[in-house]
PDB file of C-alpha atoms in Angstrom:
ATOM      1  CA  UNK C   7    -214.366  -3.453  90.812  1.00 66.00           C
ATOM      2  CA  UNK C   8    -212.634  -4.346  87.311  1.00 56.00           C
ATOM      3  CA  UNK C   9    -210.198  -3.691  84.756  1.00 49.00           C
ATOM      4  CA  UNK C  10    -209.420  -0.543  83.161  1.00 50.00           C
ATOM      5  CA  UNK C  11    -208.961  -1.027  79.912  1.00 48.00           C
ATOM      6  CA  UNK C  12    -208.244   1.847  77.465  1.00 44.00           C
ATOM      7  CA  UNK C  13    -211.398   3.032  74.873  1.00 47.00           C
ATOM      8  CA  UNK C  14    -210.924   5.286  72.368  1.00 46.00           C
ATOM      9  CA  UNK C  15    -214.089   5.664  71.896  1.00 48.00           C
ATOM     10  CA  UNK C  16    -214.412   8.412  73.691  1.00 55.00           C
ATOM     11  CA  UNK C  17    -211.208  10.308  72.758  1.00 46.00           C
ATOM     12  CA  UNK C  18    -212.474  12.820  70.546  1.00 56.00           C
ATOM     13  CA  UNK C  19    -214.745  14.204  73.108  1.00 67.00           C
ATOM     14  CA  UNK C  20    -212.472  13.345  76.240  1.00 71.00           C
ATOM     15  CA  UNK C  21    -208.438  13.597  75.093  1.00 75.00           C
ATOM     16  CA  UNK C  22    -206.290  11.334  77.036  1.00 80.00           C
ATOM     17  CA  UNK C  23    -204.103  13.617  79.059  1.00 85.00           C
ATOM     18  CA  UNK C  24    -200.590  13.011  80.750  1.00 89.00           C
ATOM     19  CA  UNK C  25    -200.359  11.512  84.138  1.00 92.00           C
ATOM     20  CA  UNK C  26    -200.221  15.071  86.244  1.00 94.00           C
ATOM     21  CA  UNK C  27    -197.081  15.932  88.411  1.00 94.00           C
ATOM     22  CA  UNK C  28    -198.732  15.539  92.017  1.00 94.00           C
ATOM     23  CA  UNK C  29    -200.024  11.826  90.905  1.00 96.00           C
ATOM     24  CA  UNK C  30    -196.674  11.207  89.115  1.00 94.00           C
ATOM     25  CA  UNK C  31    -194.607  12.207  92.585  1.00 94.00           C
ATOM     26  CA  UNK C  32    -197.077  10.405  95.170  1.00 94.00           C
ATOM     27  CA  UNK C  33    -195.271   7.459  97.430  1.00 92.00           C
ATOM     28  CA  UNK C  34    -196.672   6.061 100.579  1.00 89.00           C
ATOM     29  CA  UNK C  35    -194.198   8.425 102.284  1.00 90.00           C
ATOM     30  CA  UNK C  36    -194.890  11.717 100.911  1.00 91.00           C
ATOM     31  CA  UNK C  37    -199.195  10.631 100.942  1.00 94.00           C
ATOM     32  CA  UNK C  38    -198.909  10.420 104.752  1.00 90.00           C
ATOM     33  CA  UNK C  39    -196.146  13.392 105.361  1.00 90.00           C
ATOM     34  CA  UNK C  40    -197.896  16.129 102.634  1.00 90.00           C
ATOM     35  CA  UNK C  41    -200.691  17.854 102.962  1.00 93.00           C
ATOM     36  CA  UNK C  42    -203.723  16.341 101.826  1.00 96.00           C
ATOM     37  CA  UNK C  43    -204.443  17.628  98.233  1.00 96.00           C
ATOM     38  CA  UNK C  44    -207.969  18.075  98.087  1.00 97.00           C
ATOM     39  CA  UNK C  45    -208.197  20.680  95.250  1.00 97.00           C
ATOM     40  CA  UNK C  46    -205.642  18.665  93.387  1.00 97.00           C
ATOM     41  CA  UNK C  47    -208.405  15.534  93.476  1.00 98.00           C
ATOM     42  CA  UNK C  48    -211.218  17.609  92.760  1.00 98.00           C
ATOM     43  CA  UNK C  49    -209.719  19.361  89.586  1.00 93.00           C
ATOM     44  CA  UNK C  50    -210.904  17.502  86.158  1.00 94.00           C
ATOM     45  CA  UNK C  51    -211.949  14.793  88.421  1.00 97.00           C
ATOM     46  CA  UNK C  52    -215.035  12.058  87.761  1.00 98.00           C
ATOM     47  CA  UNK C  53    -217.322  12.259  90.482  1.00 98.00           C
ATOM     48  CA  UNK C  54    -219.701   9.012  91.142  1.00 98.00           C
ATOM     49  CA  UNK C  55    -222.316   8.890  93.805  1.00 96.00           C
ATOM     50  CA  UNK C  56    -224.254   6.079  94.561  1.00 92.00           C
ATOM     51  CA  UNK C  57    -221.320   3.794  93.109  1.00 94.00           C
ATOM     52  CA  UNK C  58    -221.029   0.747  95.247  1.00 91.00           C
ATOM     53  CA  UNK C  59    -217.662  -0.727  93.720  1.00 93.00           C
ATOM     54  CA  UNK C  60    -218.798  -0.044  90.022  1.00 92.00           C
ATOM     55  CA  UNK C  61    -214.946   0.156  88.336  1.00 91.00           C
ATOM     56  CA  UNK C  62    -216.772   0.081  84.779  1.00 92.00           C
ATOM     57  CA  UNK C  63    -216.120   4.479  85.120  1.00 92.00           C
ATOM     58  CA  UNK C  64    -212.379   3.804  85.815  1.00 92.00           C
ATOM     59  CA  UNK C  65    -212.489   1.303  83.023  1.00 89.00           C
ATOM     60  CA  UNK C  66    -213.451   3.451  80.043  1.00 91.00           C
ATOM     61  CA  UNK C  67    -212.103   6.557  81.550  1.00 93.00           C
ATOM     62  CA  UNK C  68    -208.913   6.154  82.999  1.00 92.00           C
ATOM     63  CA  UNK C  69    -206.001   8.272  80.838  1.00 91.00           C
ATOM     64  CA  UNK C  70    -208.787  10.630  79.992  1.00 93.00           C
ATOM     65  CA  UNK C  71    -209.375  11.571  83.828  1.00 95.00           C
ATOM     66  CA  UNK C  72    -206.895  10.697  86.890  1.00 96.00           C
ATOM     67  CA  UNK C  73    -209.083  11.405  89.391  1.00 97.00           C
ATOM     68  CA  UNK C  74    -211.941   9.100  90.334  1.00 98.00           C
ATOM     69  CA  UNK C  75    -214.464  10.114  93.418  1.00 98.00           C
ATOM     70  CA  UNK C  76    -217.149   7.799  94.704  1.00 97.00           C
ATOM     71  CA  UNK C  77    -219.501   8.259  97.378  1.00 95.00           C
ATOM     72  CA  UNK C  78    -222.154   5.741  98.778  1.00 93.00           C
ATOM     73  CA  UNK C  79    -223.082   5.488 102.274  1.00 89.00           C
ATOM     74  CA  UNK C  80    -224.328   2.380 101.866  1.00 88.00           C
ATOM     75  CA  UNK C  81    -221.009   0.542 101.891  1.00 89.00           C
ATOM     76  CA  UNK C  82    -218.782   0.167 104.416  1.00 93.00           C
ATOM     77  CA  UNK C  83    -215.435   0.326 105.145  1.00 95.00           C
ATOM     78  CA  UNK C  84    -214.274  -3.726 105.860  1.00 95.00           C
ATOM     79  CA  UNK C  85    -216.574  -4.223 102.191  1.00 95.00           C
ATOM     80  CA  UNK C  86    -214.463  -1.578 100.962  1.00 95.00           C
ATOM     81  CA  UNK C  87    -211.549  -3.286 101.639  1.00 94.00           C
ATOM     82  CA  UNK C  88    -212.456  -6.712 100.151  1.00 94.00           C
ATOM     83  CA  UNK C  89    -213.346  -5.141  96.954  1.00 94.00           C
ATOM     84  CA  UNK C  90    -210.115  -3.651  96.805  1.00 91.00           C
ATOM     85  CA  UNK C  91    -208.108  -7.340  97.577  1.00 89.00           C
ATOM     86  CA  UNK C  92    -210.987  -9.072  95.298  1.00 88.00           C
ATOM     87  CA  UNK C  93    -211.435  -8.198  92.234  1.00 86.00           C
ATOM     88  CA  UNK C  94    -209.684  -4.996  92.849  1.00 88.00           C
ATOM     89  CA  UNK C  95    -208.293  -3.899  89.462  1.00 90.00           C
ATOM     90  CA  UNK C  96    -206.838  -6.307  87.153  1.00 87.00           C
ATOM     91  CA  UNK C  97    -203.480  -5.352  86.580  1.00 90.00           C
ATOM     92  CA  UNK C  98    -203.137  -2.761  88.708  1.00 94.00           C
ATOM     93  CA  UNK C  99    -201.836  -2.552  92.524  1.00 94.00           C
ATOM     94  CA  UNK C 100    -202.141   0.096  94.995  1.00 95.00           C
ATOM     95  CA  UNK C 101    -199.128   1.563  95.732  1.00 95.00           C
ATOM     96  CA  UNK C 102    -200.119   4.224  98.300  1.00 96.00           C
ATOM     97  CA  UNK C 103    -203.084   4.063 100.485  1.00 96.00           C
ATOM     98  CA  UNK C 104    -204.492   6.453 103.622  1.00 96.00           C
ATOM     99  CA  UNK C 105    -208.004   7.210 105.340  1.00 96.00           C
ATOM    100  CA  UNK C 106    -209.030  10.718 105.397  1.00 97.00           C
ATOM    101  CA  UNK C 107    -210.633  12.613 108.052  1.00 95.00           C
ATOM    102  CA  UNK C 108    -213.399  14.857 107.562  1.00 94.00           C
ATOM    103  CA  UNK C 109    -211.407  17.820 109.018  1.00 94.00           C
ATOM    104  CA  UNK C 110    -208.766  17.301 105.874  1.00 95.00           C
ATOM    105  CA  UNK C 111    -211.817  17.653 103.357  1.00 95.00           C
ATOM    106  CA  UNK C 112    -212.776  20.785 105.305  1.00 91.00           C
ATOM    107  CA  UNK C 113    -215.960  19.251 106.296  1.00 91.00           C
ATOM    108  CA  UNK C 114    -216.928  19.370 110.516  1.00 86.00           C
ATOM    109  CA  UNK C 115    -218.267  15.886 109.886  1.00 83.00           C
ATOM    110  CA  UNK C 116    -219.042  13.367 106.929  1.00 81.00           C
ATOM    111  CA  UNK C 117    -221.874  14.617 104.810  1.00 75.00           C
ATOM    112  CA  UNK C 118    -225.584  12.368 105.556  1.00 67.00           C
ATOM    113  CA  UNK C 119    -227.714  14.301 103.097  1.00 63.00           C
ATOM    114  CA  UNK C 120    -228.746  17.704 101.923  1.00 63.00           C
ATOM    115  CA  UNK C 121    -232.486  19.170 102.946  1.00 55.00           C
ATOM    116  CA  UNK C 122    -234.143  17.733  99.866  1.00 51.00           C
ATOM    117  CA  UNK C 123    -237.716  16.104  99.174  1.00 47.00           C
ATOM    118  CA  UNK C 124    -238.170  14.530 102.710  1.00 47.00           C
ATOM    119  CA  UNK C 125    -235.386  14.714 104.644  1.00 47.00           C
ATOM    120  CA  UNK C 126    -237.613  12.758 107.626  1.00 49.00           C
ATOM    121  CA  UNK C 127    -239.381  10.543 105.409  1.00 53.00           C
ATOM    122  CA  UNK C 128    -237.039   9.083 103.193  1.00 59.00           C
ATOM    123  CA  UNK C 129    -234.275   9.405 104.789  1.00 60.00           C
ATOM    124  CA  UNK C 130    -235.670   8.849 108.076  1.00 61.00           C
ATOM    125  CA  UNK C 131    -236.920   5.452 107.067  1.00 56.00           C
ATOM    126  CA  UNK C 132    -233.704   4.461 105.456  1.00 58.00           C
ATOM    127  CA  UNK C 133    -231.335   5.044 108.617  1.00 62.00           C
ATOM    128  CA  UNK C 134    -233.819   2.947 110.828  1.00 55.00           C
ATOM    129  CA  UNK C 135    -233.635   0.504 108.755  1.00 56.00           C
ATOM    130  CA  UNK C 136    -229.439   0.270 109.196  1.00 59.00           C
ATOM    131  CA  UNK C 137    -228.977   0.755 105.792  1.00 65.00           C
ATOM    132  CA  UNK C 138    -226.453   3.773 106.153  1.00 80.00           C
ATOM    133  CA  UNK C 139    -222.786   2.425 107.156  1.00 85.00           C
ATOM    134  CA  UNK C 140    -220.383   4.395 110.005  1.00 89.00           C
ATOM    135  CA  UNK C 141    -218.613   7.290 107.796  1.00 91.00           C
ATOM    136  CA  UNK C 142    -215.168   6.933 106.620  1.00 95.00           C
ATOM    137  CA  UNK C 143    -212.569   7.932 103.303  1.00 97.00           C
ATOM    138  CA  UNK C 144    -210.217   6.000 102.219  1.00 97.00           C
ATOM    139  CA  UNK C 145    -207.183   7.339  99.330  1.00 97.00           C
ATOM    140  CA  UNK C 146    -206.006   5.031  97.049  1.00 97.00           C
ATOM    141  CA  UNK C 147    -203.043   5.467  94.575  1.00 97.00           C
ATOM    142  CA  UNK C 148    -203.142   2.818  92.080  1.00 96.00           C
ATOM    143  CA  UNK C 149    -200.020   1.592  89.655  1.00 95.00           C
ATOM    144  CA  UNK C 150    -200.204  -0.253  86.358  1.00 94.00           C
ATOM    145  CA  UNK C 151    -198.553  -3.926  87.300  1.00 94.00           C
ATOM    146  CA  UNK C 152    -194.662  -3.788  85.794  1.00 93.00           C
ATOM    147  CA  UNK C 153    -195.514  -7.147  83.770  1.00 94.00           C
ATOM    148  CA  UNK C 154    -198.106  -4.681  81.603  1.00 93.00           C
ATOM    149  CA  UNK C 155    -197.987  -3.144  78.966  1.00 91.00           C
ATOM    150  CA  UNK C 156    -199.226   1.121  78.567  1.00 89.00           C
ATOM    151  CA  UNK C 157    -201.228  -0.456  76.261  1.00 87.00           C
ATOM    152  CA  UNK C 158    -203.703  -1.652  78.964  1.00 88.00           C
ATOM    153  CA  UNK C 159    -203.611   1.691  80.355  1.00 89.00           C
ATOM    154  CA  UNK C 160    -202.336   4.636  81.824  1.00 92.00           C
ATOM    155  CA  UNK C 161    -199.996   4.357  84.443  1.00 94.00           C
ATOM    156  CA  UNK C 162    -201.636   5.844  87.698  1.00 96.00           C
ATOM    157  CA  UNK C 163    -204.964   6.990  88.583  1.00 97.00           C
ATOM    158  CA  UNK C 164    -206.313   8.152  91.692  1.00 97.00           C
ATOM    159  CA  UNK C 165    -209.470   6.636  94.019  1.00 98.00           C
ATOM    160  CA  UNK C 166    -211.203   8.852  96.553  1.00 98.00           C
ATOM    161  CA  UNK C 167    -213.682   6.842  98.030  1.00 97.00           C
ATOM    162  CA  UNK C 168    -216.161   8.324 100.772  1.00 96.00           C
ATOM    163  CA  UNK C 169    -219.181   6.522 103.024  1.00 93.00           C
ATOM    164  CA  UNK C 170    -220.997   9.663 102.181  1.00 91.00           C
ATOM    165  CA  UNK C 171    -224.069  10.783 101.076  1.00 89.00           C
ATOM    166  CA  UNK C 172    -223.734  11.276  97.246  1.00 92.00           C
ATOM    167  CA  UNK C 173    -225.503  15.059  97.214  1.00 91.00           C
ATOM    168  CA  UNK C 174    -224.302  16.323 100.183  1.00 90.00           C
ATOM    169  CA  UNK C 175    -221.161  15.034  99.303  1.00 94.00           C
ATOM    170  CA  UNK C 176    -221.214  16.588  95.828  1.00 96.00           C
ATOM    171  CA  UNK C 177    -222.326  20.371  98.128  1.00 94.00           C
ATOM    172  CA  UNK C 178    -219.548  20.048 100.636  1.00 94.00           C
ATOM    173  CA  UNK C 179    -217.159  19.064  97.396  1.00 96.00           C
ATOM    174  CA  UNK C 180    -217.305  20.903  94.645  1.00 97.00           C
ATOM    175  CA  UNK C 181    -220.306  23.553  95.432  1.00 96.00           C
ATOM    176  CA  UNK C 182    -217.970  24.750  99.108  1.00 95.00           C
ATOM    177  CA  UNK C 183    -214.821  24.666  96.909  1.00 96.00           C
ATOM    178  CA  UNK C 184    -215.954  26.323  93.591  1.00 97.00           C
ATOM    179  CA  UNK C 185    -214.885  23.784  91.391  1.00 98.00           C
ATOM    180  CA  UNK C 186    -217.101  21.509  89.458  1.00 98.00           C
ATOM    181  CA  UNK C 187    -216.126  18.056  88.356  1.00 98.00           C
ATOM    182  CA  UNK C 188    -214.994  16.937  84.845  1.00 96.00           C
ATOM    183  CA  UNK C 189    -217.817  14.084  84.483  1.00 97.00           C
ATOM    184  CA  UNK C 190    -220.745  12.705  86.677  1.00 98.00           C
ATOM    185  CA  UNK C 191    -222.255   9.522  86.813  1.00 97.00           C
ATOM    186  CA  UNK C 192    -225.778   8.536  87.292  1.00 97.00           C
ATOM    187  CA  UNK C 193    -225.697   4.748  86.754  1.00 95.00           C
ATOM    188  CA  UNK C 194    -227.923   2.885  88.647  1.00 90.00           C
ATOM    189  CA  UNK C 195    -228.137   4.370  92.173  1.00 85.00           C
ATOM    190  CA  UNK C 196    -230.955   2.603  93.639  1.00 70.00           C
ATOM    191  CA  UNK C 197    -233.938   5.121  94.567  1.00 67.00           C
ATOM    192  CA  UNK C 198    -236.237   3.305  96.860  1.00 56.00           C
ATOM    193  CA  UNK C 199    -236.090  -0.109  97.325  1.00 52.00           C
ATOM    194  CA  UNK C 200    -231.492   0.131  96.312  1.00 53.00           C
ATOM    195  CA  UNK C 201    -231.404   2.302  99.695  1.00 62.00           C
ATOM    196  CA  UNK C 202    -230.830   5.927  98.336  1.00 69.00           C
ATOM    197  CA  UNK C 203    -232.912   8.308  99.853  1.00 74.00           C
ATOM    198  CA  UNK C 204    -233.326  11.027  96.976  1.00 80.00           C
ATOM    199  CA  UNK C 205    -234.061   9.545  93.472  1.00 88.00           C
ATOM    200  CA  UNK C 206    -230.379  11.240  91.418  1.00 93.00           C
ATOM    201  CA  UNK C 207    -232.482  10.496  88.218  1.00 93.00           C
ATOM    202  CA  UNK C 208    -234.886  13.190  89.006  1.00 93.00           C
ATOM    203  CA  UNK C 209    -234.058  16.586  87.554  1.00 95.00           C
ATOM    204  CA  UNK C 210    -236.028  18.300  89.896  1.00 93.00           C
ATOM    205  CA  UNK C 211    -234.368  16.109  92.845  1.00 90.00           C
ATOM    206  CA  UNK C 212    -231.459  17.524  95.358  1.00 89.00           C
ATOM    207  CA  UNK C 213    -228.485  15.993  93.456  1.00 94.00           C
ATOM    208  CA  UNK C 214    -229.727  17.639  89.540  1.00 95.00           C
ATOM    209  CA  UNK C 215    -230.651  21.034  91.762  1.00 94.00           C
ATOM    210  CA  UNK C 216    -227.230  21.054  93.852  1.00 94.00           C
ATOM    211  CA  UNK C 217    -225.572  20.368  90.104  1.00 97.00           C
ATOM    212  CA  UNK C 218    -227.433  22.811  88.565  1.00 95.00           C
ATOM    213  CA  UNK C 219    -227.050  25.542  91.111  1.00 94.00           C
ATOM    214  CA  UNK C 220    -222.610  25.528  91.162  1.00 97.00           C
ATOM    215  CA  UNK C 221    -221.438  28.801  90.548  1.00 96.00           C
ATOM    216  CA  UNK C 222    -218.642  27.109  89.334  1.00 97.00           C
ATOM    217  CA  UNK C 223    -220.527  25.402  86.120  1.00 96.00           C
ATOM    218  CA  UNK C 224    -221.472  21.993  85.612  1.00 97.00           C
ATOM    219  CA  UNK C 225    -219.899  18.996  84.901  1.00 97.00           C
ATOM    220  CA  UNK C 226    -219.205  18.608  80.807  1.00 95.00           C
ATOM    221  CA  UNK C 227    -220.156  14.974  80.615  1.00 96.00           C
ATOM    222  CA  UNK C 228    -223.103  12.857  82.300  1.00 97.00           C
ATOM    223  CA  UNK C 229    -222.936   9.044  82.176  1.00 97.00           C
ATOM    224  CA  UNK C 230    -226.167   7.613  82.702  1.00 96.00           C
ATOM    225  CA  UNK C 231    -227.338   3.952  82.457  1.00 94.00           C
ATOM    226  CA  UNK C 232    -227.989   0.947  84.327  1.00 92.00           C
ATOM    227  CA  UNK C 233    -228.910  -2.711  84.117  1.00 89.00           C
ATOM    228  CA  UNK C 234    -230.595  -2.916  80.761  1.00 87.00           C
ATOM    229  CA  UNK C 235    -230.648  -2.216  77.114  1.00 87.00           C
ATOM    230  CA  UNK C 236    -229.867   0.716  75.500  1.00 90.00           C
ATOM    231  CA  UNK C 237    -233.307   1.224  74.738  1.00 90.00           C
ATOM    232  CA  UNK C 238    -233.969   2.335  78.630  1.00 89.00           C
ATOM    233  CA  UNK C 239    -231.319   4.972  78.429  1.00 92.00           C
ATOM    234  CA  UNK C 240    -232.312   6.463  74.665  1.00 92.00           C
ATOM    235  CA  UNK C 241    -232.350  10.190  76.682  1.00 94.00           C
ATOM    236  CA  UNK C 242    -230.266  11.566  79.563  1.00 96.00           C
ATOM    237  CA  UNK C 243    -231.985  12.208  82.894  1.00 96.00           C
ATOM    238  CA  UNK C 244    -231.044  15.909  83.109  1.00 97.00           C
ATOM    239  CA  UNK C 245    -232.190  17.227  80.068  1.00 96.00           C
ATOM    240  CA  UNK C 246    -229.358  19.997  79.723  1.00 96.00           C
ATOM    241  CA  UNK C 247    -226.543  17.131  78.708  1.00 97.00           C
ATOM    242  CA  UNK C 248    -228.917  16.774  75.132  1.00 94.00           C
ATOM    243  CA  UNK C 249    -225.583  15.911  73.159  1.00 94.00           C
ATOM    244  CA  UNK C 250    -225.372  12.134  73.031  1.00 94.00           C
ATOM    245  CA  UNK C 251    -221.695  11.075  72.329  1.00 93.00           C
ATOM    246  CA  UNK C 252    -221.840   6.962  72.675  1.00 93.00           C
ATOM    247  CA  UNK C 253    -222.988   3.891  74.393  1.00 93.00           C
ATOM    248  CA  UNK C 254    -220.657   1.565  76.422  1.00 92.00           C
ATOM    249  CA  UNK C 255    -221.164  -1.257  77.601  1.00 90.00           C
ATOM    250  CA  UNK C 256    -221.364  -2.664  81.375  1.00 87.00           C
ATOM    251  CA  UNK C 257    -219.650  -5.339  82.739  1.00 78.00           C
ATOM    252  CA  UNK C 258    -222.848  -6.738  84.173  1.00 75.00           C
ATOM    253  CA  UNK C 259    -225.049  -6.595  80.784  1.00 82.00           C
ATOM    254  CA  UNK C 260    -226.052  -3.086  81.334  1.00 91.00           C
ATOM    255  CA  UNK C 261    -225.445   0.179  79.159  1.00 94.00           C
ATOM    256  CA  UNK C 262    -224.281   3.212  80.089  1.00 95.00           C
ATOM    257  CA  UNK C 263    -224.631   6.336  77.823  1.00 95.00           C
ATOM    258  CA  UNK C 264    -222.486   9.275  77.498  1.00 95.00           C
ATOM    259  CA  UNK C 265    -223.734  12.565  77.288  1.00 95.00           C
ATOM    260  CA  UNK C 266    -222.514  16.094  76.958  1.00 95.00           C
ATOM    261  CA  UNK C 267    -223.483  19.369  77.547  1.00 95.00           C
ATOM    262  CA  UNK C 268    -226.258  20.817  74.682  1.00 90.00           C
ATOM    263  CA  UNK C 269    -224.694  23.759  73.125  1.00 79.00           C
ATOM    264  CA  UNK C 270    -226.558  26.194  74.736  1.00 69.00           C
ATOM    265  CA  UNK C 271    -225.770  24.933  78.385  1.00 69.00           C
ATOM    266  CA  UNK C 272    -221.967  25.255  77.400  1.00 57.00           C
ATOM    267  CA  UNK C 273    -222.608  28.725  76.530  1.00 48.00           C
ATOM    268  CA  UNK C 274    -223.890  29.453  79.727  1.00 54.00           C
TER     269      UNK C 274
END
């Protein structure tokens, strides 16, 4: 993962906002007695699918959002783990940490994928070929380290992270709860050959149509990039975010742009 570290870059589009009440009042006592808050996660959250352990999201966005959710089946739980102890985030510990069953997210079971283009090819192939890990959920409250400064950045965030298919995920989420995330990220999520089964790039693809197709709206900002220049990412992939609002920069020499909403998709 990596260090958050404060941007104001995007400020103007995305105001930094207080640390909220139920993330201020969290302890590894009251996460295991209380009730898992599920609507409290999903509301102004980020939601990432196909993330791996990208922390470049939590990096530029933490103090704007608190809520971070990242689904990829491909990953499992032990790899999970050692990317929490290593890199982890600099400056930042976890205070607070649980799994969570499928039951608490309302699901009957964790989410494999939504009936999209070829839900026995594609998908078909890729589970032969052992590249989708046994389910699980993990939530993470994460502290800035006493020896920082605010400066470096906010002073909790929040970590849902699901083995879970990143559509059907986003369907049983947001879609089954009518609420749709803050942002969305499409950076990099490996159609093909990476081991995702349904190309998220694709407008006309399950994740863009499940998006789409919320009652409850869309998400205001897409981030979409990648390993490359900014020249490969010059236009979104779903053409309704036409409102470019900056460039950042990966960790890995890749680019990510930010897009929002075109005027007449707000309107909607």
């Amino acid at each position: 993962m990596s260090k958050p570290n404060k941007s104001d870059i995007l400020l103007g589009q995305l105001p930094k906002v207080t640390c909220p009440i139920w993330l201020s009042d969290v302890s590894t006592g009251t996460m295991h007695r209380s009730e898992f808050p599920l609507m409290k996660l999903l509301g102004s959250s980020f939601y990432y699918p196909s993330s791996a352990f990208d922390g470049d999201p939590v990096k530029f966005l933490a103090g704007n959002i608190h809520s971070f959710i990242y689904a990829d089946y491909g990953r499992s739980e032990a790899e999970f783990l050692q990317a929490l102890a290593n890199p982890g985030f600099l400056g930042y510990e976890a205070i607070a940490a649980r799994s969570v069953s499928a039951q608490e997210l309302n699901w009957p079971e964790f989410p494999t994928h939504l009936d999209g283009s070829s839900t026995r090819g594609e998908f078909g192939l890729i589970k032969e070929l052992g590249w989708i890990e046994q389910p699980f959920c993990a939530w993470i409250i994460f502290q800035r380290c006493s020896d920082r400064p605010p400066s470096h950045g906010p002073s909790r965030f929040s970590l849902l992270y699901l083995c879970a298919d990143g559509a059907a995920a986003y369907q049983a989420l947001y879609v089954a709860n009518s609420v749709a995330p803050k942002a969305i990220a499409v950076i990099q999520p490996g159609h093909g050959f990476g081991g995702n089964w349904s190309n998220f790039e694709d407008p006309n693809q399950i994740l863009a149509r499940t998006v789409e197709n919320n009652p409850a709206g869309k998400p205001k900002f897409l981030l979409y990039g990648g390993i490359g220049s900014r020249d490969r990412y010059r236009e979104p992939c779903w053409p309704e975010y036409g409102k470019h609002i900056c460039f950042l920069e990966k960790h890995d020499r890749g680019t990510i742009g930010v897009w929002g909403l075109s005027a007449g998709e707000r309107r909607r």
